[in-house]
Each structure stands twice: as structure tokens, then as C-alpha cells.
mmCIF file of C-alpha atoms and ligand atoms in Angstrom:
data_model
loop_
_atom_site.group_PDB
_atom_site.id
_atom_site.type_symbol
_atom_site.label_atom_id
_atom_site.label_comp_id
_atom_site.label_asym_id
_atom_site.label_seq_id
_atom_site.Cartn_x
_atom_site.Cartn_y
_atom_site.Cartn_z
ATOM 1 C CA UNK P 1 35.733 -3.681 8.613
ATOM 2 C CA UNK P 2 34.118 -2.645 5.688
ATOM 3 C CA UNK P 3 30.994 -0.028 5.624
ATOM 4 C CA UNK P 4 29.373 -0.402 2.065
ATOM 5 C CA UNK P 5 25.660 1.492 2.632
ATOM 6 C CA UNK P 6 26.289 5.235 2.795
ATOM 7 C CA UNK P 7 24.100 7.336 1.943
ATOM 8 C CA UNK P 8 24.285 11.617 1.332
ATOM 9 C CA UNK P 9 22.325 14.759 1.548
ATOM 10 C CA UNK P 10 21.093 13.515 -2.229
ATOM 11 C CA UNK P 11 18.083 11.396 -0.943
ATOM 12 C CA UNK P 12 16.791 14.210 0.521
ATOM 13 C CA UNK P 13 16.099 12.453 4.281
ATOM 14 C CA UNK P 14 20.041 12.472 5.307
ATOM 15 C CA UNK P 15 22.863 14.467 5.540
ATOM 16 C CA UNK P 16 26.146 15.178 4.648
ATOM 17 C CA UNK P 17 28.494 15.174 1.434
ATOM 18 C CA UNK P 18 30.339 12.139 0.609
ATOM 19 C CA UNK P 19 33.433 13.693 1.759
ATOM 20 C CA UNK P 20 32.156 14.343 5.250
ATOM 21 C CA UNK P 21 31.792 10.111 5.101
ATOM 22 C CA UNK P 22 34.897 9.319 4.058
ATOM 23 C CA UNK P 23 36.524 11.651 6.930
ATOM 24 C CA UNK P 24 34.632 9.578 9.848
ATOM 25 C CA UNK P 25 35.948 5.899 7.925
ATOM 26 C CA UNK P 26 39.430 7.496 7.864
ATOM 27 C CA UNK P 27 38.788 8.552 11.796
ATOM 28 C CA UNK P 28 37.237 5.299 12.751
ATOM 29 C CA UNK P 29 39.899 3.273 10.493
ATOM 30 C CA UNK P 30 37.813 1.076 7.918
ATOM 31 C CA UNK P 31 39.451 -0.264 4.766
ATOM 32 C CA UNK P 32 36.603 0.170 2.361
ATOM 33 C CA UNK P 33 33.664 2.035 2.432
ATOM 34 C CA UNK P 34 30.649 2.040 -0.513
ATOM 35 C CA UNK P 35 27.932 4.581 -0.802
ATOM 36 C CA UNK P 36 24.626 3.260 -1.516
ATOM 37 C CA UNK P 37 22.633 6.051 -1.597
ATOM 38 C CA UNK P 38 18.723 5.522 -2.733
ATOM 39 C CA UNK P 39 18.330 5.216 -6.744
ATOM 40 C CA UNK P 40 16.025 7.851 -7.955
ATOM 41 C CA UNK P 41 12.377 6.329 -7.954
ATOM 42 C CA UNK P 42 11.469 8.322 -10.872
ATOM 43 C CA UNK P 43 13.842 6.395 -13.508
ATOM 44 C CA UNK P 44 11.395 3.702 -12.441
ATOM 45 C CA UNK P 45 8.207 5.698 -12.570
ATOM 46 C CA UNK P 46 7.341 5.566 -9.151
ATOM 47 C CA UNK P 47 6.386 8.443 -7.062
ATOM 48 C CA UNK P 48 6.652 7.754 -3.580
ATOM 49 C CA UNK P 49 4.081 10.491 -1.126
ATOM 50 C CA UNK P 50 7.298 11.574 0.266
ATOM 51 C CA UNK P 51 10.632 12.136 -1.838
ATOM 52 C CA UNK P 52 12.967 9.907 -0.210
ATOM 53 C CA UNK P 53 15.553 9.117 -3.033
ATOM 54 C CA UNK P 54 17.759 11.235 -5.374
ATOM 55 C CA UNK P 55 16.402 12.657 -8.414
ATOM 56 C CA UNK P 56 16.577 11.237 -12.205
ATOM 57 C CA UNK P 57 18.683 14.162 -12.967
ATOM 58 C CA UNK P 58 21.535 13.481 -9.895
ATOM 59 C CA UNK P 59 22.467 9.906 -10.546
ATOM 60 C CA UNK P 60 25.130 11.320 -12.379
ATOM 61 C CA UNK P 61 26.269 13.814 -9.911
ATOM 62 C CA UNK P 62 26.261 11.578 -7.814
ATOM 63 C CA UNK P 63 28.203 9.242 -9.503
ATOM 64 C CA UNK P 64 30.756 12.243 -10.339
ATOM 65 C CA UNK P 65 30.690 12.539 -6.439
ATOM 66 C CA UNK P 66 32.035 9.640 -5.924
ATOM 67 C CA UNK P 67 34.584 9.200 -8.417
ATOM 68 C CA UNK P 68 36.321 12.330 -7.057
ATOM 69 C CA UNK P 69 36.551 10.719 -3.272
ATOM 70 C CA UNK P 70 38.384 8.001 -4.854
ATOM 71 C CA UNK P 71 41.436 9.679 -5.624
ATOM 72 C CA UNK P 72 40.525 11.588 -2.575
ATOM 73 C CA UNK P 73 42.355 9.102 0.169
ATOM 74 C CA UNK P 74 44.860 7.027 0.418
ATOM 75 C CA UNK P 75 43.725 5.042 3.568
ATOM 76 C CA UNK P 76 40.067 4.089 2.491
ATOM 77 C CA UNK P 77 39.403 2.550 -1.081
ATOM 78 C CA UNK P 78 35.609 3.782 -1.757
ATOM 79 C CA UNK P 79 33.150 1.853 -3.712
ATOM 80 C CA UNK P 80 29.928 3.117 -5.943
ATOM 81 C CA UNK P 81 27.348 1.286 -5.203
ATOM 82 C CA UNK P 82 23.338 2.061 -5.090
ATOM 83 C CA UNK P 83 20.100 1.042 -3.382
ATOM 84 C CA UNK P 84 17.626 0.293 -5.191
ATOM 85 C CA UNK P 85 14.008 -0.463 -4.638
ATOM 86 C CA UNK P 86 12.392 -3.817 -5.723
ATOM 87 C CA UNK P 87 9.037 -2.927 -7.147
ATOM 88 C CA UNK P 88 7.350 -5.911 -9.142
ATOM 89 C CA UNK P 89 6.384 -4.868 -12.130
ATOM 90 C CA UNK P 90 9.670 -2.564 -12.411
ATOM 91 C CA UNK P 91 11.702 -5.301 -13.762
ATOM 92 C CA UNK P 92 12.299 -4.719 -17.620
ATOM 93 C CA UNK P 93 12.899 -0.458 -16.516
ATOM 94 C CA UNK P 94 15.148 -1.719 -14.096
ATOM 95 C CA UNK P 95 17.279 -4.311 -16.304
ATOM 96 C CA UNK P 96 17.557 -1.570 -18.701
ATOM 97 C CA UNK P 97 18.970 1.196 -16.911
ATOM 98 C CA UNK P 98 21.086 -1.478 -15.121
ATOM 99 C CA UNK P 99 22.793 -2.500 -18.583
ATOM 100 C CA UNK P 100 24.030 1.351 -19.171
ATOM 101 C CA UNK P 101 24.803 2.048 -15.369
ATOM 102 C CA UNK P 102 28.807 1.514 -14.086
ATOM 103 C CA UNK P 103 27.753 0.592 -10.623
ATOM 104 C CA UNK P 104 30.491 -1.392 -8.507
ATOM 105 C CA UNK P 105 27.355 -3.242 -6.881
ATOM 106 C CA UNK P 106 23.665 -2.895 -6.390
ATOM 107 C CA UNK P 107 22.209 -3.086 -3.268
ATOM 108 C CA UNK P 108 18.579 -4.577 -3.824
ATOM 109 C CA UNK P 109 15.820 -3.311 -0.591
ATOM 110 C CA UNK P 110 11.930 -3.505 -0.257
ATOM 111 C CA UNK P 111 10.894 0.013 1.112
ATOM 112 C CA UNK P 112 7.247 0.490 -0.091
ATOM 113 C CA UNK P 113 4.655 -2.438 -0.108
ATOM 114 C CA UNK P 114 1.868 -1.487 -2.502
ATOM 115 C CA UNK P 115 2.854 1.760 -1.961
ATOM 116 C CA UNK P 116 3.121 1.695 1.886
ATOM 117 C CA UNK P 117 6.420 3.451 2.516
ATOM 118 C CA UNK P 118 6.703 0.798 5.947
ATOM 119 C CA UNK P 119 10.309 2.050 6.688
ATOM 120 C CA UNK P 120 8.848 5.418 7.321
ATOM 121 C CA UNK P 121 8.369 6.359 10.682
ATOM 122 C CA UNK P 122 5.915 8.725 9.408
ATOM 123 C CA UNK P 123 3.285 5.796 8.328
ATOM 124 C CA UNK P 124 4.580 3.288 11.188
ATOM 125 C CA UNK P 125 1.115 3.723 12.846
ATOM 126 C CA UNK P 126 -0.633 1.364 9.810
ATOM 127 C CA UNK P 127 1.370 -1.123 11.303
ATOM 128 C CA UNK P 128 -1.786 -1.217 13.922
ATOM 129 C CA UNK P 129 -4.396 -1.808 11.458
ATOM 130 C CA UNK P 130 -1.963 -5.043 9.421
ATOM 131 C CA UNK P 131 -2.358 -9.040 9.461
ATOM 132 C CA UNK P 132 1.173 -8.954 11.038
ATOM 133 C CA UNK P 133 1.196 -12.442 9.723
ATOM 134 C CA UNK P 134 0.100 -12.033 6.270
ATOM 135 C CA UNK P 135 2.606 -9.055 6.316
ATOM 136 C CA UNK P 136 5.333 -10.540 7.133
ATOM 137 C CA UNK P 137 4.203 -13.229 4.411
ATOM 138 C CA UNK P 138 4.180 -10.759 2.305
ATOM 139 C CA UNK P 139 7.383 -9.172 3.041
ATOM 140 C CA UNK P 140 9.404 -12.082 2.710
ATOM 141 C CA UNK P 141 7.929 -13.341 -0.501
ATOM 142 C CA UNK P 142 9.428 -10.507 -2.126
ATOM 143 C CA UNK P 143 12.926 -10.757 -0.782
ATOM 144 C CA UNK P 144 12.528 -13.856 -2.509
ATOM 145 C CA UNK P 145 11.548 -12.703 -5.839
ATOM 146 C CA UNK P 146 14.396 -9.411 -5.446
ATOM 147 C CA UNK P 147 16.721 -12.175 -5.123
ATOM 148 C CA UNK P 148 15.741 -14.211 -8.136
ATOM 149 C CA UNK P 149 15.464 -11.446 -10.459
ATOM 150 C CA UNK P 150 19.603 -11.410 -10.351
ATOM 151 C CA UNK P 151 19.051 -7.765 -10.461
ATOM 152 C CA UNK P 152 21.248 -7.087 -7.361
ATOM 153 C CA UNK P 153 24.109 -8.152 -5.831
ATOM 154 C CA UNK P 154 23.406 -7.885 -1.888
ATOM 155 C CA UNK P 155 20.366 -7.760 -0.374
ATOM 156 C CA UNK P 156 19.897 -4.688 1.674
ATOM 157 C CA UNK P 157 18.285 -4.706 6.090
ATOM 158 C CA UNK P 158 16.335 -8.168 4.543
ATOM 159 C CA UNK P 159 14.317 -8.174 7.845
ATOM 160 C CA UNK P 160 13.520 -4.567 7.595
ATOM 161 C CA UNK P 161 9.604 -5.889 8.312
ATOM 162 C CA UNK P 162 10.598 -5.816 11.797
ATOM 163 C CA UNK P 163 11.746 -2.485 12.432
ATOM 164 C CA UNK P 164 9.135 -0.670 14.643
ATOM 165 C CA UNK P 165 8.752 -3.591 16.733
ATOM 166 C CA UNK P 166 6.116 -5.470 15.558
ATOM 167 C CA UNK P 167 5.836 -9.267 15.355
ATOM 168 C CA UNK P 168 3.945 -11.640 13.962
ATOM 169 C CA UNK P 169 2.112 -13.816 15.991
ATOM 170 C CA UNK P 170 3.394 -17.387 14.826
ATOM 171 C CA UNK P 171 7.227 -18.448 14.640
ATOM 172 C CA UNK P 172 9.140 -16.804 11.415
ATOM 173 C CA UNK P 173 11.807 -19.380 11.941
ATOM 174 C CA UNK P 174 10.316 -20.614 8.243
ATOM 175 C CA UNK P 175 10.719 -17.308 6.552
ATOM 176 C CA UNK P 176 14.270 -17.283 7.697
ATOM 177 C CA UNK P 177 15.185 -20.434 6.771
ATOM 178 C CA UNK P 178 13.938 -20.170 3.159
ATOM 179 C CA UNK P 179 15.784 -16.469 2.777
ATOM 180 C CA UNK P 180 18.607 -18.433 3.002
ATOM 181 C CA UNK P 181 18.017 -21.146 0.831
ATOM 182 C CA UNK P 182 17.034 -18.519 -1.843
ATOM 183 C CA UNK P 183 20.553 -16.373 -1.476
ATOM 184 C CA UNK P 184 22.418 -19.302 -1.664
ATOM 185 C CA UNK P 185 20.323 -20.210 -5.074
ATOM 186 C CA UNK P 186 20.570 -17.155 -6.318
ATOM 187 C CA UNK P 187 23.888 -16.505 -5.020
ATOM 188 C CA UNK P 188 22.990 -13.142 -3.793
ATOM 189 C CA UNK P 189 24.991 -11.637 -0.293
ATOM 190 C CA UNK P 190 23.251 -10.515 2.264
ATOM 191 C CA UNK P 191 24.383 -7.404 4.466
ATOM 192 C CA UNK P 192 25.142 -7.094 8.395
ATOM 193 C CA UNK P 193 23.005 -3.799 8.966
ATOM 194 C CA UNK P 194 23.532 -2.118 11.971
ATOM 195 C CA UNK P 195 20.970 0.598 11.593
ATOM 196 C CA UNK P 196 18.457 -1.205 13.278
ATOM 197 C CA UNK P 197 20.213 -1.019 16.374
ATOM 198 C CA UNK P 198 19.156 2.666 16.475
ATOM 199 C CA UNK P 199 15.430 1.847 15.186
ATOM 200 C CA UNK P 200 12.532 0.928 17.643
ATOM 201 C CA UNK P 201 13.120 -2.836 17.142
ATOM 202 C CA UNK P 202 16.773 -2.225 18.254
ATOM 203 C CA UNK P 203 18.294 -4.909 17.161
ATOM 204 C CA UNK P 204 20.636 -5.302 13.860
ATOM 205 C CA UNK P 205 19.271 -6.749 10.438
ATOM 206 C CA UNK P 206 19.174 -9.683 9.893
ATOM 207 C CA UNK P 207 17.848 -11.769 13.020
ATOM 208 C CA UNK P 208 21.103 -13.934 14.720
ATOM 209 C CA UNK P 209 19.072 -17.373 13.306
ATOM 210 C CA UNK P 210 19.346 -15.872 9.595
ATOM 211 C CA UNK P 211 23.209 -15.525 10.258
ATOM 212 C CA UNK P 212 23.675 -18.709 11.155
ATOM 213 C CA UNK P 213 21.190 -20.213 8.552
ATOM 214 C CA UNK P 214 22.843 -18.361 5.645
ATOM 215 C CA UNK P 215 26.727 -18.794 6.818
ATOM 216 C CA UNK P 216 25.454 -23.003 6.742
ATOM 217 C CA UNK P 217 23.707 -22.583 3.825
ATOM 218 C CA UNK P 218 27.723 -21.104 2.028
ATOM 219 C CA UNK P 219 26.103 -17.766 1.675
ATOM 220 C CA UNK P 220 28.143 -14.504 1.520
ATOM 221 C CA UNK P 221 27.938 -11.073 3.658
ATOM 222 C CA UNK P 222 28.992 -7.506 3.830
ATOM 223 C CA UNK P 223 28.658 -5.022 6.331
ATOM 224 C CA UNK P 224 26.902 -1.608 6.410
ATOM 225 C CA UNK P 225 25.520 1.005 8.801
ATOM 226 C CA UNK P 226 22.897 2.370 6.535
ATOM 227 C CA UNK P 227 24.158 5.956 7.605
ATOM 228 C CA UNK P 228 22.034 8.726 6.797
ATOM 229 C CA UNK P 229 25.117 11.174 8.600
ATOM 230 C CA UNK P 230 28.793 11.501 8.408
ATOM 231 C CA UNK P 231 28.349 10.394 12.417
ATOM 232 C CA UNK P 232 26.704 6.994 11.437
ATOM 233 C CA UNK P 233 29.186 5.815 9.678
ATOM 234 C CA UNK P 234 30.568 2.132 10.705
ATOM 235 C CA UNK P 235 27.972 2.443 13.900
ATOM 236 C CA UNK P 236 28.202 -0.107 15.981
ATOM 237 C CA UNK P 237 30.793 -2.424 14.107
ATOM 238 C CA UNK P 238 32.775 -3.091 17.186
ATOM 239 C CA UNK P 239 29.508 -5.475 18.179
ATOM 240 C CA UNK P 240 28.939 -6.703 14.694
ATOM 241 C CA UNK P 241 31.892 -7.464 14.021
ATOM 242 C CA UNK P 242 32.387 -9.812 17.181
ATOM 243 C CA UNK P 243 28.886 -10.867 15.778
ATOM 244 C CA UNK P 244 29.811 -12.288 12.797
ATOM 245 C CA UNK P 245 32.802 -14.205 14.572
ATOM 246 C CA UNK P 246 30.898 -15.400 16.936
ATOM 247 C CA UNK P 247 28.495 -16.841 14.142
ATOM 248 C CA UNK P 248 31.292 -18.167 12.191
ATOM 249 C CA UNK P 249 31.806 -15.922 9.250
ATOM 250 C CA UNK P 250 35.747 -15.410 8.533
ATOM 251 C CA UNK P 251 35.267 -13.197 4.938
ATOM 252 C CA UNK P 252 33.340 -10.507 4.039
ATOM 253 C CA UNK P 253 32.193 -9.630 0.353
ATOM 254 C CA UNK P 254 33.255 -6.814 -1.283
ATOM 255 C CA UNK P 255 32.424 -5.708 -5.027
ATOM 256 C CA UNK P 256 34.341 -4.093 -8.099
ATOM 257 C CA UNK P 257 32.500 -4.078 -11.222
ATOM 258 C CA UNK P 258 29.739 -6.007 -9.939
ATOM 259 C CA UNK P 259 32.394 -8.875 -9.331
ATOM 260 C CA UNK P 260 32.534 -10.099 -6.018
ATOM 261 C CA UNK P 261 35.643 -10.554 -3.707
ATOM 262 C CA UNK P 262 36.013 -12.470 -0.383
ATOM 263 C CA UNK P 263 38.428 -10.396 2.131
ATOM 264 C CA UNK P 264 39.077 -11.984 5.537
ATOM 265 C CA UNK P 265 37.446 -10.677 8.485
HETATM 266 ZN ZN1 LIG W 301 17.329 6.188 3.449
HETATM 267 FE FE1 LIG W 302 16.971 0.958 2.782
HETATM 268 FE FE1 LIG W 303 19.984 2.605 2.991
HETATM 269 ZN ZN1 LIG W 304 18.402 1.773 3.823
#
């Protein structure tokens, strides 16, 4: 298996160096790992209330970081990838700074929605006061337009809505359906994210129904365990793994260059 979203003590809301990471994949035996830690939200002239990404002046640290690792180990080939926020409006910033950046892929995530930081446990109680149906609406019509902005190559937790636990009252089996039909236009991946396990919903990202829609629908997949500790790292992969067999995938993605290569699974 493969873990490609790691993140490090940089964001500011996890821990650990990069090195600390790669000793758990070595433990634990994965092939490849990526970090993917949170792209500073300042480059984009966003302030979130809470600083939950690196800042401007670490990106290259952080890349530097990185680099090192890879001469680092023998056993685990590491990756440099990012996670970056859609934010409409963002786009031209964002398409910019992507043209000068050396990223080996860009992991593409909706975090804040008009500003509501809904991944943050600290403002899960506005869940209470949402249309859960008009947010998950929402929600979903974005994935769609992160996807067709080509901005980024994998689509990061792409049912994040759901992690406190709330539901909307009618079926989402539409919603899923069409995220699949827009990563397989778009050809974006998709990831297997098994942080959600350890979230209120407790369940991975995405929902079984979206696995089998997008594997149908030809599109690709990668794995991470979003850890935000040297401990997370490849969480849970024993189950996802036998997940993504049972669904039917036989190849995960990887990325070099913002290429994309199919290994078998
Ligand atoms: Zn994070
Ligand atoms: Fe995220
Ligand atoms: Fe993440
Ligand atoms: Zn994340």
C-alpha cells in the first residue's frame, strides 16, 4: 500500500517531523508514502479564524523537508505532494503559484464553505442550525467545480460533508453518482481516506456506493490516512485495502511530476 496524505507539525494542528513519518511507513512496510501537508492559505489571501495550514514563508522549508527524506530510505520512495484548498474565486492566484511550484501532485480539498471551517470540530455545532440538504448541495457542487478547474490531481476525503455525522434528509445516491461522472471527465483520482474512520461519522471517505460508481465509471484512486501524527500513518489500510478488492480496484495511482502512474494493488 501506498499512504500519499501526510501531513507535519507545519500546519500547526498536527504533529511530528517528516522523518518521524517515514519511520512508522518503514515499520508498517508501505512502498510509497506522499506528504500532503495543508498549502499556506495566505499565498491565496485567505485568513482562516484559526491557522490551520503552513505559512507563506514555509512552503519552501517544507519542500526542503522533504527532499532530504528522499535520499533518507531505501525501503520507502517518498513523494511531495500538497493539499490545497478550493476557494472560488482563488483560481487565477492559484494557477499562478501552481505554474512556479515543483509539486509531484496536488491534492485538491473543500475545508471552509463561505468561510465555515466545517472540518473543524471546533465549529461542528453550526451543523445544528444548516439545511443539511442544501448543504450537502452545496458541498458537492464544489467538488465538482475543484475537479473541473484541472487544478489538482486527486481529490482529497470528497465526502468530507459527512464527517460529524450528519445527514441529509433525502437520498445522496445523486450526488454520488455525478462525483463520479465528473472525475472521470475531468480525469481527476479520487483518494481512499481512512481518517474518517477515527471521526464521529466513523466510516472511511468516500461512501462504499462512490467506490463502486467511480471504479465503473474507469476512474482512478490512491490511498491516504490523512495523518496528522507519525502514529496515523497507513491507519487502518489492512481494511481498506481488502476494501478496494472487494470493490474491484486492482491499481492504485501514484504521481511523479504531476504524471500519473498505475501500480497494482
Ligand atoms: Zn489537517
Ligand atoms: Fe483535508
Ligand atoms: Fe489532510
Ligand atoms: Zn485533510
Amino acid at each position: 500500500m501506498i499512504d500519499y496524505h501526510l501531513h507535519t507539525s507545519r500546519c500547526c494542528h498536527a504533529e511530528g517531523t517528516p522523518e518521524e513519518y517515514l519511520a512508522t511507513a518503514e515499520k508498517i512496510g508501505l512502498r510509497e508514502i506522499g506528504f500532503a501537508d495543508h498549502f499556506p492559505l495566505g499565498l491565496l489571501n485567505y485568513t482562516p479564524r484559526v491557522q490551520v495550514t503552513m505559512l507563506p514563508e514555509e512552503l519552501d522549508l517544507y519542500l526542503a523537508d522533504i527532499e532530504k527524506l528522499n535520499v533518507a530510505s531505501p525501503l520507502v520512495s517518498v513523494k511531495t505532494g500538497i493539499e490545497i484548498d478550493y476557494l472560488p474565486g482563488t483560481e487565477e492566484k492559484l494557477e499562478q503559484l501552481l505554474a512556479r511550484a515543483n509539486f509531484d501532485y496536488v491534492i485538491g480539498s473543500i475545508h471552509f464553505l463561505d468561510g465555515w471551517d466545517f472540518t473543524h470540530p471546533v465549529y461542528a455545532e453550526s451543523y445544528r442550525e444548516r439545511d443539511l440538504d442544501a448543504l450537502y448541495e452545496t458541498y458537492f457542487e464544489l467538488v465538482w467545480s475543484a475537479c473541473r478547474t484541472g487544478f489538482f490531481d486527486i481529490i482529497g476525503h470528497i465526502d468530507v460533508i459527512k464527517k460529524f455525522g450528519y445527514r441529509p434528509h433525502c437520498s445522496i445516491d445523486h450526488y454520488l453518482r455525478e462525483t463520479a461522472r465528473v472525475l472521470a471527465d475531468t480525469d481527476t483520482c479520487f483518494e481512499l481516506n481512512t481518517a474518517g474512520r477515527d471521526a464521529p461519522v466513523g466510516e472511511f471517505y468516500p461512501d462504499r456506493r462512490l467506490l463502486e460508481e467511480a471504479l465503473a465509471q474507469g476512474v482512478t484512486i490512491t490511498a491516504g490516512s490523512d495523518a496528522h501524527g507519525p502514529g496515523q500513518v497507513g491507519r487502518y489500510f489492512d481494511e481498506a485495502e481488502k476494501l478496494l478488492r472487494e470493490v474491484g480496484y486492482r491499481e492504485l495511482a501514484t504521481f511523479t511530476k504531476r504524471s500519473k502512474n498505475l501500480i497494482p494493488l
